mmCIF file of C-alpha atoms in Angstrom:
data_model
loop_
_atom_site.group_PDB
_atom_site.id
_atom_site.type_symbol
_atom_site.label_atom_id
_atom_site.label_comp_id
_atom_site.label_asym_id
_atom_site.label_seq_id
_atom_site.Cartn_x
_atom_site.Cartn_y
_atom_site.Cartn_z
ATOM 1 C CA UNK A 328 10.658 -66.695 -53.958
ATOM 2 C CA UNK A 329 14.280 -65.873 -53.413
ATOM 3 C CA UNK A 330 14.944 -65.330 -57.154
ATOM 4 C CA UNK A 331 12.087 -62.798 -57.343
ATOM 5 C CA UNK A 332 13.622 -60.604 -54.637
ATOM 6 C CA UNK A 333 16.923 -60.477 -56.502
ATOM 7 C CA UNK A 334 15.249 -59.347 -59.723
ATOM 8 C CA UNK A 335 13.336 -56.583 -57.938
ATOM 9 C CA UNK A 336 16.474 -55.357 -56.232
ATOM 10 C CA UNK A 337 18.375 -55.264 -59.520
ATOM 11 C CA UNK A 338 15.637 -53.342 -61.291
ATOM 12 C CA UNK A 339 15.577 -50.848 -58.419
ATOM 13 C CA UNK A 340 19.319 -50.233 -58.729
ATOM 14 C CA UNK A 341 19.023 -49.733 -62.489
ATOM 15 C CA UNK A 342 16.213 -47.198 -61.948
ATOM 16 C CA UNK A 343 18.298 -45.226 -59.389
ATOM 17 C CA UNK A 344 21.298 -45.263 -61.706
ATOM 18 C CA UNK A 345 19.180 -43.874 -64.543
ATOM 19 C CA UNK A 346 17.890 -41.019 -62.317
ATOM 20 C CA UNK A 347 21.353 -40.128 -61.090
ATOM 21 C CA UNK A 348 22.693 -39.946 -64.685
ATOM 22 C CA UNK A 349 20.077 -37.335 -65.687
ATOM 23 C CA UNK A 350 21.992 -34.231 -66.970
ATOM 24 C CA UNK A 351 21.185 -30.798 -65.607
ATOM 25 C CA UNK A 352 19.663 -28.656 -68.342
ATOM 26 C CA UNK A 353 18.310 -25.183 -69.060
ATOM 27 C CA UNK A 354 16.081 -23.568 -71.661
ATOM 28 C CA UNK A 355 17.097 -20.790 -74.010
ATOM 29 C CA UNK A 356 14.933 -17.847 -72.974
ATOM 30 C CA UNK A 357 14.474 -14.121 -73.417
ATOM 31 C CA UNK A 358 15.533 -11.703 -70.716
ATOM 32 C CA UNK A 359 17.114 -8.267 -70.224
ATOM 33 C CA UNK A 360 20.903 -8.492 -70.086
ATOM 34 C CA UNK A 361 23.445 -5.942 -68.919
ATOM 35 C CA UNK A 362 27.181 -5.978 -69.624
ATOM 36 C CA UNK A 363 29.303 -4.092 -67.111
ATOM 37 C CA UNK A 364 32.915 -3.479 -66.068
ATOM 38 C CA UNK A 365 33.559 -4.084 -62.388
ATOM 39 C CA UNK A 366 35.881 -2.196 -60.063
ATOM 40 C CA UNK A 367 36.254 -1.435 -56.401
ATOM 41 C CA UNK A 368 35.407 2.173 -55.545
ATOM 42 C CA UNK A 369 36.724 4.744 -53.089
ATOM 43 C CA UNK A 370 34.948 7.942 -52.117
ATOM 44 C CA UNK A 371 36.942 11.188 -52.083
ATOM 45 C CA UNK A 372 35.900 14.819 -51.659
ATOM 46 C CA UNK A 373 35.923 16.975 -54.771
ATOM 47 C CA UNK A 374 38.907 19.322 -55.259
ATOM 48 C CA UNK A 375 40.911 17.309 -52.750
ATOM 49 C CA UNK A 376 44.543 18.360 -52.424
ATOM 50 C CA UNK A 377 47.452 17.872 -50.065
ATOM 51 C CA UNK A 378 48.628 20.981 -48.259
ATOM 52 C CA UNK A 379 52.401 21.520 -48.421
ATOM 53 C CA UNK A 380 54.679 24.203 -47.053
ATOM 54 C CA UNK A 381 56.853 26.170 -49.475
ATOM 55 C CA UNK A 382 59.566 26.577 -46.828
ATOM 56 C CA UNK A 383 61.456 24.190 -44.563
ATOM 57 C CA UNK A 384 61.339 24.765 -40.823
ATOM 58 C CA UNK A 385 59.456 23.983 -37.641
ATOM 59 C CA UNK A 386 55.678 23.966 -37.264
ATOM 60 C CA UNK A 387 55.239 26.935 -34.977
ATOM 61 C CA UNK A 388 51.440 27.154 -34.890
ATOM 62 C CA UNK A 389 48.518 24.956 -36.019
ATOM 63 C CA UNK A 390 45.316 26.816 -36.862
ATOM 64 C CA UNK A 391 43.331 24.060 -38.607
ATOM 65 C CA UNK A 392 42.177 20.664 -37.334
ATOM 66 C CA UNK A 393 40.263 17.711 -38.867
ATOM 67 C CA UNK A 394 36.623 18.630 -39.400
ATOM 68 C CA UNK A 395 37.222 22.383 -39.560
ATOM 69 C CA UNK A 396 35.701 24.290 -42.466
ATOM 70 C CA UNK A 397 37.967 26.947 -43.991
ATOM 71 C CA UNK A 398 37.765 29.699 -46.593
ATOM 72 C CA UNK A 399 40.238 30.616 -49.353
ATOM 73 C CA UNK A 400 43.161 32.505 -47.825
ATOM 74 C CA UNK A 401 42.664 31.276 -44.250
ATOM 75 C CA UNK A 402 45.943 30.556 -42.449
ATOM 76 C CA UNK A 403 46.205 26.827 -41.711
ATOM 77 C CA UNK A 404 49.756 26.607 -40.334
ATOM 78 C CA UNK A 405 52.668 28.875 -39.563
ATOM 79 C CA UNK A 406 56.206 27.610 -40.185
ATOM 80 C CA UNK A 407 59.223 29.097 -38.386
ATOM 81 C CA UNK A 408 61.736 29.344 -41.222
ATOM 82 C CA UNK A 409 65.077 29.892 -39.447
ATOM 83 C CA UNK A 410 67.073 30.243 -42.651
ATOM 84 C CA UNK A 411 64.462 32.555 -44.140
ATOM 85 C CA UNK A 412 64.550 34.841 -41.089
ATOM 86 C CA UNK A 413 68.340 35.196 -41.328
ATOM 87 C CA UNK A 414 68.156 35.776 -45.065
ATOM 88 C CA UNK A 415 65.483 38.447 -44.625
ATOM 89 C CA UNK A 416 67.574 40.242 -42.003
ATOM 90 C CA UNK A 417 70.661 40.273 -44.225
ATOM 91 C CA UNK A 418 68.617 41.393 -47.216
ATOM 92 C CA UNK A 419 67.194 44.299 -45.227
ATOM 93 C CA UNK A 420 70.685 45.438 -44.200
ATOM 94 C CA UNK A 421 71.940 45.217 -47.791
ATOM 95 C CA UNK A 422 68.925 47.188 -49.012
ATOM 96 C CA UNK A 423 69.491 49.934 -46.450
ATOM 97 C CA UNK A 424 73.177 50.152 -47.402
ATOM 98 C CA UNK A 425 72.302 50.356 -51.094
ATOM 99 C CA UNK A 426 69.865 53.196 -50.339
ATOM 100 C CA UNK A 427 72.555 55.125 -48.476
ATOM 101 C CA UNK A 428 75.059 54.596 -51.271
ATOM 102 C CA UNK A 429 72.592 55.866 -53.838
ATOM 103 C CA UNK A 430 70.876 58.808 -52.115
ATOM 104 C CA UNK A 431 72.375 59.158 -48.633
ATOM 105 C CA UNK A 432 73.669 62.364 -47.026
ATOM 106 C CA UNK A 433 77.280 61.695 -48.045
ATOM 107 C CA UNK A 434 77.389 59.093 -50.764
ATOM 108 C CA UNK A 435 79.826 58.250 -53.531
ATOM 109 C CA UNK A 436 77.834 60.198 -56.093
ATOM 110 C CA UNK A 437 78.039 63.427 -54.071
ATOM 111 C CA UNK A 438 81.786 62.980 -53.656
ATOM 112 C CA UNK A 439 82.201 62.458 -57.367
ATOM 113 C CA UNK A 440 80.088 65.504 -58.178
ATOM 114 C CA UNK A 441 82.418 67.625 -56.018
ATOM 115 C CA UNK A 442 85.371 66.257 -57.968
ATOM 116 C CA UNK A 443 83.563 67.112 -61.215
ATOM 117 C CA UNK A 444 82.967 70.685 -60.066
ATOM 118 C CA UNK A 445 86.639 71.071 -59.176
ATOM 119 C CA UNK A 446 87.654 69.574 -62.513
ATOM 120 C CA UNK A 447 85.312 71.942 -64.314
ATOM 121 C CA UNK A 448 86.786 74.974 -62.549
ATOM 122 C CA UNK A 449 90.282 73.810 -63.481
ATOM 123 C CA UNK A 450 89.174 73.212 -67.088
ATOM 124 C CA UNK A 451 87.744 76.732 -67.286
ATOM 125 C CA UNK A 452 90.874 78.251 -65.753
ATOM 126 C CA UNK A 453 93.188 76.292 -68.066
ATOM 127 C CA UNK A 454 91.036 77.357 -71.017
ATOM 128 C CA UNK A 455 91.458 81.013 -70.062
ATOM 129 C CA UNK A 456 95.211 80.598 -69.689
ATOM 130 C CA UNK A 457 95.524 78.814 -73.014
ATOM 131 C CA UNK A 458 93.564 81.409 -74.974
ATOM 132 C CA UNK A 459 95.457 84.278 -73.261
ATOM 133 C CA UNK A 460 98.771 82.608 -74.064
ATOM 134 C CA UNK A 461 97.665 82.127 -77.658
ATOM 135 C CA UNK A 462 97.086 85.885 -77.968
ATOM 136 C CA UNK A 463 100.490 86.573 -76.412
ATOM 137 C CA UNK A 464 102.096 84.077 -78.782
ATOM 138 C CA UNK A 465 100.498 85.835 -81.736
ATOM 139 C CA UNK A 466 102.141 89.058 -80.501
ATOM 140 C CA UNK A 467 105.447 87.229 -80.128
ATOM 141 C CA UNK A 468 105.408 87.711 -76.367
ATOM 142 C CA UNK A 469 105.458 83.944 -75.613
ATOM 143 C CA UNK A 470 107.475 81.203 -77.168
ATOM 144 C CA UNK A 471 105.879 78.268 -78.996
ATOM 145 C CA UNK A 472 107.020 75.902 -76.241
ATOM 146 C CA UNK A 473 105.175 77.937 -73.603
ATOM 147 C CA UNK A 474 102.014 77.944 -75.764
ATOM 148 C CA UNK A 475 102.183 74.171 -76.287
ATOM 149 C CA UNK A 476 102.593 73.610 -72.535
ATOM 150 C CA UNK A 477 99.459 75.663 -71.783
ATOM 151 C CA UNK A 478 97.590 73.822 -74.541
ATOM 152 C CA UNK A 479 98.654 70.463 -73.089
ATOM 153 C CA UNK A 480 97.480 71.508 -69.602
ATOM 154 C CA UNK A 481 94.125 72.658 -71.021
ATOM 155 C CA UNK A 482 93.674 69.439 -72.997
ATOM 156 C CA UNK A 483 94.436 67.350 -69.899
ATOM 157 C CA UNK A 484 91.913 69.223 -67.778
ATOM 158 C CA UNK A 485 89.261 68.827 -70.483
ATOM 159 C CA UNK A 486 89.860 65.068 -70.643
ATOM 160 C CA UNK A 487 89.789 64.769 -66.868
ATOM 161 C CA UNK A 488 86.497 66.669 -66.717
ATOM 162 C CA UNK A 489 84.913 64.449 -69.399
ATOM 163 C CA UNK A 490 86.238 61.325 -67.719
ATOM 164 C CA UNK A 491 84.720 62.297 -64.368
ATOM 165 C CA UNK A 492 81.358 63.043 -65.968
ATOM 166 C CA UNK A 493 81.343 59.612 -67.644
ATOM 167 C CA UNK A 494 82.332 58.030 -64.358
ATOM 168 C CA UNK A 495 79.355 59.758 -62.697
ATOM 169 C CA UNK A 496 76.975 58.300 -65.287
ATOM 170 C CA UNK A 497 78.398 54.809 -64.800
ATOM 171 C CA UNK A 498 78.339 55.107 -61.012
ATOM 172 C CA UNK A 499 74.732 56.306 -60.945
ATOM 173 C CA UNK A 500 73.736 53.404 -63.199
ATOM 174 C CA UNK A 501 75.665 50.822 -61.168
ATOM 175 C CA UNK A 502 74.394 52.103 -57.825
ATOM 176 C CA UNK A 503 70.826 52.156 -59.171
ATOM 177 C CA UNK A 504 71.194 48.548 -60.332
ATOM 178 C CA UNK A 505 72.628 47.577 -56.927
ATOM 179 C CA UNK A 506 69.737 49.365 -55.210
ATOM 180 C CA UNK A 507 67.149 47.602 -57.387
ATOM 181 C CA UNK A 508 68.802 44.222 -56.799
ATOM 182 C CA UNK A 509 68.934 44.796 -53.050
ATOM 183 C CA UNK A 510 65.287 45.863 -53.082
ATOM 184 C CA UNK A 511 64.268 42.776 -55.060
ATOM 185 C CA UNK A 512 66.224 40.502 -52.711
ATOM 186 C CA UNK A 513 64.627 42.171 -49.721
ATOM 187 C CA UNK A 514 61.113 41.878 -51.179
ATOM 188 C CA UNK A 515 61.817 38.250 -52.066
ATOM 189 C CA UNK A 516 62.945 37.516 -48.512
ATOM 190 C CA UNK A 517 59.837 39.251 -47.150
ATOM 191 C CA UNK A 518 57.719 37.171 -49.505
ATOM 192 C CA UNK A 519 59.535 34.063 -48.318
ATOM 193 C CA UNK A 520 58.669 35.046 -44.755
ATOM 194 C CA UNK A 521 55.045 35.393 -45.843
ATOM 195 C CA UNK A 522 55.282 31.897 -47.345
ATOM 196 C CA UNK A 523 55.862 30.626 -43.827
ATOM 197 C CA UNK A 524 52.127 31.198 -43.372
ATOM 198 C CA UNK A 525 50.469 28.228 -45.127
ATOM 199 C CA UNK A 526 47.057 29.292 -46.433
ATOM 200 C CA UNK A 527 44.055 27.434 -47.857
ATOM 201 C CA UNK A 528 43.741 27.719 -51.637
ATOM 202 C CA UNK A 529 40.119 26.468 -51.667
ATOM 203 C CA UNK A 530 37.072 26.794 -49.451
ATOM 204 C CA UNK A 531 36.251 23.429 -47.929
ATOM 205 C CA UNK A 532 36.869 21.033 -45.076
ATOM 206 C CA UNK A 533 40.056 19.865 -43.369
ATOM 207 C CA UNK A 534 39.930 16.060 -43.616
ATOM 208 C CA UNK A 535 43.247 15.209 -41.990
ATOM 209 C CA UNK A 536 46.291 16.849 -40.388
ATOM 210 C CA UNK A 537 49.617 14.987 -40.433
ATOM 211 C CA UNK A 538 51.881 17.212 -38.319
ATOM 212 C CA UNK A 539 51.814 18.505 -34.762
ATOM 213 C CA UNK A 540 53.101 21.764 -33.359
ATOM 214 C CA UNK A 541 56.884 21.763 -32.934
ATOM 215 C CA UNK A 542 57.562 19.083 -35.554
ATOM 216 C CA UNK A 543 60.043 19.637 -38.366
ATOM 217 C CA UNK A 544 58.445 20.281 -41.763
ATOM 218 C CA UNK A 545 59.982 19.857 -45.214
ATOM 219 C CA UNK A 546 58.535 21.009 -48.505
ATOM 220 C CA UNK A 547 58.043 17.392 -49.622
ATOM 221 C CA UNK A 548 55.910 16.348 -46.640
ATOM 222 C CA UNK A 549 52.152 17.047 -46.710
ATOM 223 C CA UNK A 550 50.740 18.897 -43.713
ATOM 224 C CA UNK A 551 47.055 18.213 -44.269
ATOM 225 C CA UNK A 552 44.337 17.169 -46.725
ATOM 226 C CA UNK A 553 41.647 19.639 -47.821
ATOM 227 C CA UNK A 554 38.625 19.056 -50.012
ATOM 228 C CA UNK A 555 35.078 20.108 -50.758
ATOM 229 C CA UNK A 556 32.621 20.010 -47.897
ATOM 230 C CA UNK A 557 29.537 18.578 -49.631
ATOM 231 C CA UNK A 558 30.701 17.372 -53.054
ATOM 232 C CA UNK A 559 32.273 13.915 -53.431
ATOM 233 C CA UNK A 560 33.681 11.917 -56.328
ATOM 234 C CA UNK A 561 33.952 8.197 -56.995
ATOM 235 C CA UNK A 562 37.410 6.806 -57.800
ATOM 236 C CA UNK A 563 37.735 3.546 -59.739
ATOM 237 C CA UNK A 564 40.728 1.678 -61.219
ATOM 238 C CA UNK A 565 39.993 0.006 -64.565
ATOM 239 C CA UNK A 566 42.202 -2.665 -66.113
ATOM 240 C CA UNK A 567 43.786 -1.835 -69.456
ATOM 241 C CA UNK A 568 41.846 -4.646 -71.181
ATOM 242 C CA UNK A 569 38.553 -2.908 -70.345
ATOM 243 C CA UNK A 570 39.456 0.776 -70.690
ATOM 244 C CA UNK A 571 38.412 1.088 -74.365
ATOM 245 C CA UNK A 572 34.845 0.201 -73.401
ATOM 246 C CA UNK A 573 34.548 3.038 -70.882
ATOM 247 C CA UNK A 574 33.034 6.358 -72.008
ATOM 248 C CA UNK A 575 32.081 9.564 -70.239
ATOM 249 C CA UNK A 576 28.456 9.642 -69.162
ATOM 250 C CA UNK A 577 28.092 5.869 -68.734
ATOM 251 C CA UNK A 578 25.980 4.738 -65.804
ATOM 252 C CA UNK A 579 27.674 3.310 -62.707
ATOM 253 C CA UNK A 580 25.816 1.151 -60.187
ATOM 254 C CA UNK A 581 27.544 1.689 -56.837
ATOM 255 C CA UNK A 582 27.219 -0.262 -53.602
ATOM 256 C CA UNK A 583 29.010 0.944 -50.470
ATOM 257 C CA UNK A 584 30.044 -0.984 -47.390
ATOM 258 C CA UNK A 585 28.355 1.704 -45.288
ATOM 259 C CA UNK A 586 25.035 1.113 -47.140
ATOM 260 C CA UNK A 587 25.106 -2.629 -47.815
ATOM 261 C CA UNK A 588 21.377 -2.987 -48.550
ATOM 262 C CA UNK A 589 21.290 -0.137 -51.073
ATOM 263 C CA UNK A 590 22.687 0.668 -54.502
ATOM 264 C CA UNK A 591 23.206 4.140 -55.931
ATOM 265 C CA UNK A 592 23.319 5.426 -59.482
ATOM 266 C CA UNK A 593 26.346 7.435 -60.617
ATOM 267 C CA UNK A 594 27.941 8.395 -63.934
ATOM 268 C CA UNK A 595 31.451 8.508 -65.395
ATOM 269 C CA UNK A 596 32.797 12.091 -65.516
ATOM 270 C CA UNK A 597 36.530 11.689 -66.174
ATOM 271 C CA UNK A 598 38.927 9.121 -67.644
ATOM 272 C CA UNK A 599 42.621 9.587 -66.900
ATOM 273 C CA UNK A 600 44.358 9.377 -70.300
ATOM 274 C CA UNK A 601 47.589 7.807 -68.980
ATOM 275 C CA UNK A 602 47.943 4.306 -67.564
ATOM 276 C CA UNK A 603 49.612 3.804 -64.211
ATOM 277 C CA UNK A 604 52.578 1.615 -65.121
ATOM 278 C CA UNK A 605 52.787 0.103 -61.636
ATOM 279 C CA UNK A 606 49.203 -1.197 -61.496
ATOM 280 C CA UNK A 607 48.468 -1.410 -65.239
ATOM 281 C CA UNK A 608 45.213 0.454 -64.596
ATOM 282 C CA UNK A 609 43.499 3.703 -65.538
ATOM 283 C CA UNK A 610 41.813 5.912 -62.963
ATOM 284 C CA UNK A 611 38.144 6.683 -63.584
ATOM 285 C CA UNK A 612 36.164 9.382 -61.784
ATOM 286 C CA UNK A 613 32.417 9.522 -61.344
ATOM 287 C CA UNK A 614 29.764 11.498 -59.508
ATOM 288 C CA UNK A 615 26.589 10.370 -57.811
ATOM 289 C CA UNK A 616 23.227 10.862 -59.481
ATOM 290 C CA UNK A 617 21.419 9.302 -56.491
ATOM 291 C CA UNK A 618 23.145 10.537 -53.350
ATOM 292 C CA UNK A 619 23.579 8.554 -50.121
ATOM 293 C CA UNK A 620 22.335 10.402 -47.041
ATOM 294 C CA UNK A 621 25.875 10.868 -45.690
ATOM 295 C CA UNK A 622 29.275 10.561 -47.351
ATOM 296 C CA UNK A 623 32.740 10.485 -45.821
ATOM 297 C CA UNK A 624 36.229 10.534 -47.271
ATOM 298 C CA UNK A 625 37.605 7.019 -47.655
ATOM 299 C CA UNK A 626 34.328 5.067 -47.870
ATOM 300 C CA UNK A 627 34.762 1.949 -50.013
ATOM 301 C CA UNK A 628 32.523 -0.310 -52.044
ATOM 302 C CA UNK A 629 31.985 -1.794 -55.484
ATOM 303 C CA UNK A 630 30.976 -0.296 -58.805
ATOM 304 C CA UNK A 631 29.731 -1.674 -62.099
ATOM 305 C CA UNK A 632 30.014 0.569 -65.152
ATOM 306 C CA UNK A 633 27.211 -0.283 -67.575
ATOM 307 C CA UNK A 634 28.809 -0.560 -71.017
ATOM 308 C CA UNK A 635 25.903 -2.240 -72.864
ATOM 309 C CA UNK A 636 22.275 -3.091 -72.101
ATOM 310 C CA UNK A 637 19.822 -5.092 -74.246
ATOM 311 C CA UNK A 638 16.111 -5.603 -73.592
ATOM 312 C CA UNK A 639 14.605 -9.087 -74.083
ATOM 313 C CA UNK A 640 17.730 -10.653 -75.517
ATOM 314 C CA UNK A 641 18.021 -14.385 -76.222
ATOM 315 C CA UNK A 642 20.142 -15.647 -73.300
ATOM 316 C CA UNK A 643 21.561 -18.754 -71.656
ATOM 317 C CA UNK A 644 23.295 -19.215 -68.281
ATOM 318 C CA UNK A 645 26.958 -18.390 -68.602
ATOM 319 C CA UNK A 646 28.165 -21.688 -67.147
ATOM 320 C CA UNK A 647 26.491 -23.577 -70.052
ATOM 321 C CA UNK A 648 28.790 -21.977 -72.636
ATOM 322 C CA UNK A 649 31.751 -24.100 -73.820
ATOM 323 C CA UNK A 650 34.918 -22.475 -75.232
ATOM 324 C CA UNK A 651 32.967 -19.235 -75.832
ATOM 325 C CA UNK A 652 31.330 -20.590 -79.012
ATOM 326 C CA UNK A 653 29.624 -23.940 -78.305
ATOM 327 C CA UNK A 654 26.806 -25.454 -76.247
ATOM 328 C CA UNK A 655 25.742 -29.075 -75.781
ATOM 329 C CA UNK A 656 22.240 -30.299 -76.622
ATOM 330 C CA UNK A 657 20.668 -33.757 -76.576
ATOM 331 C CA UNK A 658 21.592 -33.955 -80.274
ATOM 332 C CA UNK A 659 25.254 -33.070 -79.677
ATOM 333 C CA UNK A 660 27.375 -29.927 -79.808
ATOM 334 C CA UNK A 661 26.129 -26.745 -81.462
ATOM 335 C CA UNK A 662 28.157 -23.695 -82.468
ATOM 336 C CA UNK A 663 26.790 -20.371 -81.317
ATOM 337 C CA UNK A 664 27.642 -16.702 -81.718
ATOM 338 C CA UNK A 665 27.544 -14.701 -78.505
ATOM 339 C CA UNK A 666 27.045 -11.022 -77.793
ATOM 340 C CA UNK A 667 26.693 -9.229 -74.478
ATOM 341 C CA UNK A 668 27.963 -11.048 -71.391
ATOM 342 C CA UNK A 669 26.872 -10.403 -67.825
ATOM 343 C CA UNK A 670 28.157 -12.084 -64.701
ATOM 344 C CA UNK A 671 25.432 -14.743 -64.918
ATOM 345 C CA UNK A 672 24.180 -14.892 -68.533
ATOM 346 C CA UNK A 673 25.336 -14.658 -72.156
ATOM 347 C CA UNK A 674 23.442 -13.261 -75.120
ATOM 348 C CA UNK A 675 22.999 -15.685 -78.020
ATOM 349 C CA UNK A 676 23.052 -13.945 -81.394
ATOM 350 C CA UNK A 677 22.789 -17.095 -83.529
ATOM 351 C CA UNK A 678 22.875 -20.896 -83.232
ATOM 352 C CA UNK A 679 19.976 -21.471 -80.802
ATOM 353 C CA UNK A 680 16.248 -20.799 -80.683
ATOM 354 C CA UNK A 681 14.044 -19.659 -77.839
ATOM 355 C CA UNK A 682 12.794 -22.631 -75.769
ATOM 356 C CA UNK A 683 15.545 -24.982 -76.947
ATOM 357 C CA UNK A 684 17.015 -27.188 -74.226
ATOM 358 C CA UNK A 685 20.768 -27.188 -73.560
ATOM 359 C CA UNK A 686 22.830 -29.400 -71.244
ATOM 360 C CA UNK A 687 25.168 -28.213 -68.525
ATOM 361 C CA UNK A 688 28.790 -29.211 -69.243
ATOM 362 C CA UNK A 689 30.105 -32.100 -67.157
#
C-alpha cells in the first residue's frame, strides 16, 4: 500500500512538470497593421511671435494683458527711451540751425552774395579804367607801365569775382547737404521716438506678458507673446533616424492630456529642413482635421504620424520575432522577411503561412 502512494505522487509531479514546461505560442494571422512615428506634441497658436522693443529704456505704460485680443497696429507697450529723447532734442536743434544757415534772414549765403555784388562793381569799374587807359596809351598819353598796372588790377578783380561766384556755388551745395543731413537725422530721431511705441504686427490674442510697468527693457528681452486667436498648430520633434519617412499631408493621431479619453486626427503641414544640433531632432508642424472643443497654448500630449498602413496583412506579435529575421516553431528556427512594424505586431512578407503556430522566445 505504501509503494502505491509513492508511485502516484511521482506521476503527479511528472504531470505538473510537463504542464509547466508548455511554451507560450501564437498563430500567424491576418490583421490590419499601421506603422507610425511617435513624438510628444505641444500645442501653439498659429502665427505666434515674441514681441520685442526696438529701443532700450523703461516700460512706461502697459496697454495689453494676457487674454486681450488686439488688432494690427494697436499699441501694446510704450518705452521711455531716455537716450532717444536726448538725441531727438539735439537733432531738432541741429536741423533748425541748418535751416537758418541755408535760408535764414542773415545767413552765410546772403553775406557772400553781398561780397559778390561788391566784387562785380569793382570788376566793372576796373574794366572801364583799363579800356580807357588802353585808349590813352594808344594816343601816347599813358606809359606802358601805367597800362599794365591797370590791366593787372582789372585781371585781379575779374579773378576775385569768379572766385566768389564759385565759392557761392560750393557754399550753397554744402549748406544744402548739411540741411538734408540734419533733416534726415531729425526724422530718424523722430522715428526712433515712434519706435518707443511697441505695436502689434498681427491681429490675435496676447498669450503672455513678461514685463511690468517701470521695469527696464532691452531689445533682446521679449515683452510678450502674441498669436492667432482661434487657429492652433501642433509641434512635434522627430529624431533624425525617422525624418526621411515623414512627408507633408501624412495623418497624425493625436491624444492630449486635457482630453485623455479621446484621439484627434491631424495632418503634417510643415517639416523644418534643418536639424537642431543640440537635440538631434527636426521640428514638424501639423494642423487638426478633427478639432478639440477648446484649445490652449501649451497643451501637451502624444502624436503618432502614420507612415504606412496595410489592410489584412500577415502578422505576428512583435515579441515573437528574434533578431529581426527569425521565429521559433515546434520544428525549429525559421527565417522570415518582415515589412511594416507597429508597436505590437510585425508584418510577415515571407517565411510563414497563415495559421502556422510559433513559439514565444524564452
